[in-house]
């Protein structure tokens, strides 16, 4: 079943297509695009080419590889054109079809996601291996099928990547402390596929969506809570075409709803000055700006300081839209890594902790801090990690 | 021009390997299988030749877990015909597999005549790289292995093939067609095929099935596996931490202790 029947050919017949044609050509999209200056066809020019019937020139260039699906063009468009959701994925799909060769890291990530359900190429049968180190019991639905209030969709980096697992262990501790009735899918879970959709690969996304929906149907739960803003995005905006109608939360805003119960548990003082990075999917796409800041403010001892670019203006970490697996390609092209651009700004605040809410960001920012020599001055922590640290053992 | 590519599924070592209860073989019932990497290169090389010469491309594989996925992917990439050989038990020896493949190539309608047979030069369960020369022997064709590039001369029924040698030495050979070539690496990395194309192939492409004709070993002695065991960790890495002077002092101490200074 197709999640998105719209194609580039049929787009002008849909309201989304006619909306794109109302573009004012003001250029705000290109100006706000973090890689706008290196693109042959930044969003404004792409729309102009669409109007002129010359789109083929756009997708036969590799320009769109630099789109990191950060929603900045969409958030700033005075006409409210939803570029990141409609035109860019369709254009990227065509770019993929026309590229003589896909950058190796991206190709491997896509192939791994299809085969193993995660982009790192880790064993699908070890997705739940981190559970043994959680320190609290975690119910896996396949082993205990009784209904749960919350299905916690852990996602890839939080299942496999060692620093991502810190996030999962922290989340598990918080759920237990809050007495949340939850279960996970364990090894049955596969990537939600949002980066497939927004990267290049609607076929990959549909395969993963079909699979995950079939697994969801096996169990009873009231709502899905996910650690990954990209999965949240996919469940919210794409999965409903296949009948996804459960409640949905990302962990950070979910925990913020339990703040009254959580706050008395945060008894350990953390002597950190924290600057919070707004994830593109949580921030610009869903406007969850307050929840992470409320949680940080509830931690005793934590002082918050904002970066110059925050909330809707936040600079992307560069991991979305396939950027997670294009660092080598960007470097070869001479582009600045967006994660390095972002941590420079974070370090300039004088904070000693860069707080995040997206599993992509931990690895990206920790790498960027090391590359720039700031790893002794600043550390990266997910908001859940800071909350768990603030709870006494 | 007709090119035939032989594909083989091998145990996927990303997933845990399980040993069957007899202790002498992998448990193929729970083992995930994946296309052998050098066979993927053989397919890519064939696709490049097809693009250059307009050849007809047939892909043939012995049935195995997940082989349908590999065949549909080959079709999505551009193979004209995909076929699997069914009716044999899992875990053929290389000799048996070569016999099964060559008999099928000789007997199955439409597989002969063939100009070029490409397959991976080796596989993780055929490190000697025997499958291609054995198939060539059965079909009375010349064989050349460790190939990294092919140029066809259709007018003279010959191919020029680049063969790798140690120390970066490369040899260029002219070979009379039909021939069997063992591919070390294609001229380009195996291409990506969008999953939508694979899904479309699953709906529109038919995988043909050929029945296995014989499993005889041809009188060759079989290799007997006496025991199969999982690797056992023998030790652990020691992470040296502290100031550079402390780390280097500790490093010197370890090296001296092992008699390396």
PDB file of C-alpha atoms in Angstrom, chain A residues 3-146:
ATOM      1  CA  UNK A   3       1.708   5.895   1.875  1.00  0.00           C
ATOM      2  CA  UNK A   4       1.942   8.832  -0.487  1.00  0.00           C
ATOM      3  CA  UNK A   5       0.135   8.491  -3.830  1.00  0.00           C
ATOM      4  CA  UNK A   6       1.405  11.876  -4.940  1.00  0.00           C
ATOM      5  CA  UNK A   7       4.191  11.794  -7.511  1.00  0.00           C
ATOM      6  CA  UNK A   8       6.076  14.640  -9.137  1.00  0.00           C
ATOM      7  CA  UNK A   9       3.906  14.200 -12.233  1.00  0.00           C
ATOM      8  CA  UNK A  10       0.612  14.272 -10.336  1.00  0.00           C
ATOM      9  CA  UNK A  11       1.660  16.853  -7.729  1.00  0.00           C
ATOM     10  CA  UNK A  12       0.169  19.894  -9.540  1.00  0.00           C
ATOM     11  CA  UNK A  13      -3.281  18.202  -9.435  1.00  0.00           C
ATOM     12  CA  UNK A  14      -3.259  18.070  -5.636  1.00  0.00           C
ATOM     13  CA  UNK A  15      -3.867  21.008  -3.288  1.00  0.00           C
ATOM     14  CA  UNK A  16      -0.300  20.581  -2.017  1.00  0.00           C
ATOM     15  CA  UNK A  17       0.935  21.117  -5.554  1.00  0.00           C
ATOM     16  CA  UNK A  18      -1.113  24.217  -6.269  1.00  0.00           C
ATOM     17  CA  UNK A  19       0.018  25.543  -2.900  1.00  0.00           C
ATOM     18  CA  UNK A  20       3.643  25.203  -3.997  1.00  0.00           C
ATOM     19  CA  UNK A  21       2.849  27.121  -7.172  1.00  0.00           C
ATOM     20  CA  UNK A  22       1.713  30.090  -5.055  1.00  0.00           C
ATOM     21  CA  UNK A  23       5.351  30.639  -3.992  1.00  0.00           C
ATOM     22  CA  UNK A  24       6.259  34.325  -3.800  1.00  0.00           C
ATOM     23  CA  UNK A  25       9.896  33.642  -4.737  1.00  0.00           C
ATOM     24  CA  UNK A  26      10.912  35.699  -1.708  1.00  0.00           C
ATOM     25  CA  UNK A  27      13.925  33.465  -1.064  1.00  0.00           C
ATOM     26  CA  UNK A  28      13.467  33.139   2.706  1.00  0.00           C
ATOM     27  CA  UNK A  29      13.616  29.355   2.306  1.00  0.00           C
ATOM     28  CA  UNK A  30      16.998  29.504   0.586  1.00  0.00           C
ATOM     29  CA  UNK A  31      18.268  32.031   3.111  1.00  0.00           C
ATOM     30  CA  UNK A  32      17.284  29.915   6.109  1.00  0.00           C
ATOM     31  CA  UNK A  33      18.440  26.602   4.594  1.00  0.00           C
ATOM     32  CA  UNK A  34      21.611  25.583   6.480  1.00  0.00           C
ATOM     33  CA  UNK A  35      23.170  24.357   3.239  1.00  0.00           C
ATOM     34  CA  UNK A  36      21.410  26.868   0.973  1.00  0.00           C
ATOM     35  CA  UNK A  37      24.676  28.465  -0.037  1.00  0.00           C
ATOM     36  CA  UNK A  38      26.131  25.218  -1.395  1.00  0.00           C
ATOM     37  CA  UNK A  39      23.046  23.979  -3.251  1.00  0.00           C
ATOM     38  CA  UNK A  40      22.797  24.413  -7.010  1.00  0.00           C
ATOM     39  CA  UNK A  41      19.043  24.473  -6.516  1.00  0.00           C
ATOM     40  CA  UNK A  42      17.996  25.753  -3.104  1.00  0.00           C
ATOM     41  CA  UNK A  43      14.238  25.548  -2.419  1.00  0.00           C
ATOM     42  CA  UNK A  44      13.296  28.879  -4.049  1.00  0.00           C
ATOM     43  CA  UNK A  45      15.111  28.022  -7.244  1.00  0.00           C
ATOM     44  CA  UNK A  46      13.678  24.524  -7.221  1.00  0.00           C
ATOM     45  CA  UNK A  47      10.152  25.919  -7.192  1.00  0.00           C
ATOM     46  CA  UNK A  48      11.055  28.289 -10.015  1.00  0.00           C
ATOM     47  CA  UNK A  49      12.326  25.312 -12.007  1.00  0.00           C
ATOM     48  CA  UNK A  50       9.094  23.453 -11.243  1.00  0.00           C
ATOM     49  CA  UNK A  51       7.055  26.338 -12.621  1.00  0.00           C
ATOM     50  CA  UNK A  52       9.240  26.433 -15.704  1.00  0.00           C
ATOM     51  CA  UNK A  53       8.809  22.700 -16.283  1.00  0.00           C
ATOM     52  CA  UNK A  54      12.534  22.144 -15.816  1.00  0.00           C
ATOM     53  CA  UNK A  55      12.538  19.945 -12.724  1.00  0.00           C
ATOM     54  CA  UNK A  56      14.647  17.292 -14.404  1.00  0.00           C
ATOM     55  CA  UNK A  57      17.636  19.623 -14.210  1.00  0.00           C
ATOM     56  CA  UNK A  58      17.183  19.722 -10.439  1.00  0.00           C
ATOM     57  CA  UNK A  59      17.104  16.025  -9.785  1.00  0.00           C
ATOM     58  CA  UNK A  60      19.898  15.250 -12.216  1.00  0.00           C
ATOM     59  CA  UNK A  61      22.129  17.451 -10.047  1.00  0.00           C
ATOM     60  CA  UNK A  62      23.267  16.116  -6.671  1.00  0.00           C
ATOM     61  CA  UNK A  63      22.153  19.365  -5.057  1.00  0.00           C
ATOM     62  CA  UNK A  64      19.439  17.779  -2.979  1.00  0.00           C
ATOM     63  CA  UNK A  65      21.869  15.497  -1.172  1.00  0.00           C
ATOM     64  CA  UNK A  66      22.577  18.546   0.960  1.00  0.00           C
ATOM     65  CA  UNK A  67      18.960  18.771   2.195  1.00  0.00           C
ATOM     66  CA  UNK A  68      19.006  17.633   5.825  1.00  0.00           C
ATOM     67  CA  UNK A  69      15.200  17.766   6.187  1.00  0.00           C
ATOM     68  CA  UNK A  70      15.433  20.333   8.970  1.00  0.00           C
ATOM     69  CA  UNK A  71      12.042  21.976   8.278  1.00  0.00           C
ATOM     70  CA  UNK A  72      13.631  25.433   8.343  1.00  0.00           C
ATOM     71  CA  UNK A  73      12.374  26.360   4.853  1.00  0.00           C
ATOM     72  CA  UNK A  74       8.903  25.125   5.759  1.00  0.00           C
ATOM     73  CA  UNK A  75       8.805  26.919   9.112  1.00  0.00           C
ATOM     74  CA  UNK A  76       9.853  30.245   7.603  1.00  0.00           C
ATOM     75  CA  UNK A  77       7.814  30.232   4.397  1.00  0.00           C
ATOM     76  CA  UNK A  78       5.402  33.199   4.465  1.00  0.00           C
ATOM     77  CA  UNK A  79       2.980  31.215   2.279  1.00  0.00           C
ATOM     78  CA  UNK A  80       3.126  28.190   4.610  1.00  0.00           C
ATOM     79  CA  UNK A  81       4.289  25.906   1.807  1.00  0.00           C
ATOM     80  CA  UNK A  82       5.081  22.505   3.316  1.00  0.00           C
ATOM     81  CA  UNK A  83       8.247  21.924   1.323  1.00  0.00           C
ATOM     82  CA  UNK A  84       9.890  19.401   3.641  1.00  0.00           C
ATOM     83  CA  UNK A  85       6.834  17.180   3.664  1.00  0.00           C
ATOM     84  CA  UNK A  86       5.872  17.218   0.008  1.00  0.00           C
ATOM     85  CA  UNK A  87       8.201  18.520  -2.667  1.00  0.00           C
ATOM     86  CA  UNK A  88      11.582  17.705  -1.156  1.00  0.00           C
ATOM     87  CA  UNK A  89      10.923  13.963  -0.596  1.00  0.00           C
ATOM     88  CA  UNK A  90       9.537  13.612  -4.119  1.00  0.00           C
ATOM     89  CA  UNK A  91      12.525  15.413  -5.561  1.00  0.00           C
ATOM     90  CA  UNK A  92      14.924  13.364  -3.483  1.00  0.00           C
ATOM     91  CA  UNK A  93      13.355  10.154  -4.699  1.00  0.00           C
ATOM     92  CA  UNK A  94      14.031  11.230  -8.280  1.00  0.00           C
ATOM     93  CA  UNK A  95      17.561  12.321  -7.356  1.00  0.00           C
ATOM     94  CA  UNK A  96      18.196   8.829  -6.002  1.00  0.00           C
ATOM     95  CA  UNK A  97      16.906   7.303  -9.220  1.00  0.00           C
ATOM     96  CA  UNK A  98      19.174   9.523 -11.329  1.00  0.00           C
ATOM     97  CA  UNK A  99      22.386   9.503  -9.287  1.00  0.00           C
ATOM     98  CA  UNK A 100      24.979   7.404 -11.114  1.00  0.00           C
ATOM     99  CA  UNK A 101      26.275   6.252  -7.749  1.00  0.00           C
ATOM    100  CA  UNK A 102      24.897   6.713  -4.259  1.00  0.00           C
ATOM    101  CA  UNK A 103      27.407   7.874  -1.614  1.00  0.00           C
ATOM    102  CA  UNK A 104      28.681   4.668  -0.033  1.00  0.00           C
ATOM    103  CA  UNK A 105      27.756   5.401   3.595  1.00  0.00           C
ATOM    104  CA  UNK A 106      24.201   6.345   2.676  1.00  0.00           C
ATOM    105  CA  UNK A 107      23.799   3.271   0.483  1.00  0.00           C
ATOM    106  CA  UNK A 108      25.031   1.024   3.278  1.00  0.00           C
ATOM    107  CA  UNK A 109      22.721   2.660   5.816  1.00  0.00           C
ATOM    108  CA  UNK A 110      19.703   2.178   3.557  1.00  0.00           C
ATOM    109  CA  UNK A 111      20.614  -1.440   2.795  1.00  0.00           C
ATOM    110  CA  UNK A 112      21.205  -2.138   6.487  1.00  0.00           C
ATOM    111  CA  UNK A 113      17.873  -0.616   7.416  1.00  0.00           C
ATOM    112  CA  UNK A 114      16.095  -2.840   4.924  1.00  0.00           C
ATOM    113  CA  UNK A 115      17.894  -6.001   5.994  1.00  0.00           C
ATOM    114  CA  UNK A 116      18.471  -5.565   9.724  1.00  0.00           C
ATOM    115  CA  UNK A 117      15.924  -2.903  10.618  1.00  0.00           C
ATOM    116  CA  UNK A 118      18.634  -0.464  11.702  1.00  0.00           C
ATOM    117  CA  UNK A 119      21.032   1.717   9.696  1.00  0.00           C
ATOM    118  CA  UNK A 120      24.141   0.609  11.563  1.00  0.00           C
ATOM    119  CA  UNK A 121      23.948  -2.968  10.309  1.00  0.00           C
ATOM    120  CA  UNK A 122      23.724  -4.366  13.820  1.00  0.00           C
ATOM    121  CA  UNK A 123      22.113  -7.789  14.322  1.00  0.00           C
ATOM    122  CA  UNK A 124      18.332  -7.598  14.330  1.00  0.00           C
ATOM    123  CA  UNK A 125      18.277 -10.335  16.938  1.00  0.00           C
ATOM    124  CA  UNK A 126      20.265  -8.214  19.390  1.00  0.00           C
ATOM    125  CA  UNK A 127      18.064  -5.140  19.282  1.00  0.00           C
ATOM    126  CA  UNK A 128      16.900  -5.735  22.835  1.00  0.00           C
ATOM    127  CA  UNK A 129      20.314  -6.779  24.206  1.00  0.00           C
ATOM    128  CA  UNK A 130      20.639  -3.441  26.026  1.00  0.00           C
ATOM    129  CA  UNK A 131      17.703  -4.413  28.264  1.00  0.00           C
ATOM    130  CA  UNK A 132      19.998  -6.619  30.368  1.00  0.00           C
ATOM    131  CA  UNK A 133      21.927  -3.542  31.448  1.00  0.00           C
ATOM    132  CA  UNK A 134      18.857  -1.403  32.159  1.00  0.00           C
ATOM    133  CA  UNK A 135      18.996  -1.898  35.929  1.00  0.00           C
ATOM    134  CA  UNK A 136      15.200  -2.119  36.063  1.00  0.00           C
ATOM    135  CA  UNK A 137      12.873  -4.799  34.672  1.00  0.00           C
ATOM    136  CA  UNK A 138      11.646  -4.133  31.135  1.00  0.00           C
ATOM    137  CA  UNK A 139       8.768  -6.122  29.732  1.00  0.00           C
ATOM    138  CA  UNK A 140       9.055  -7.345  26.162  1.00  0.00           C
ATOM    139  CA  UNK A 141       5.666  -7.915  24.569  1.00  0.00           C
ATOM    140  CA  UNK A 142       6.656 -11.149  22.802  1.00  0.00           C
ATOM    141  CA  UNK A 143       7.512 -12.660  26.203  1.00  0.00           C
ATOM    142  CA  UNK A 144       4.520 -11.296  28.102  1.00  0.00           C
ATOM    143  CA  UNK A 145       1.558 -10.346  25.956  1.00  0.00           C
ATOM    144  CA  UNK A 146      -0.667  -8.814  28.593  1.00  0.00           C
TER     145      UNK A 146
END
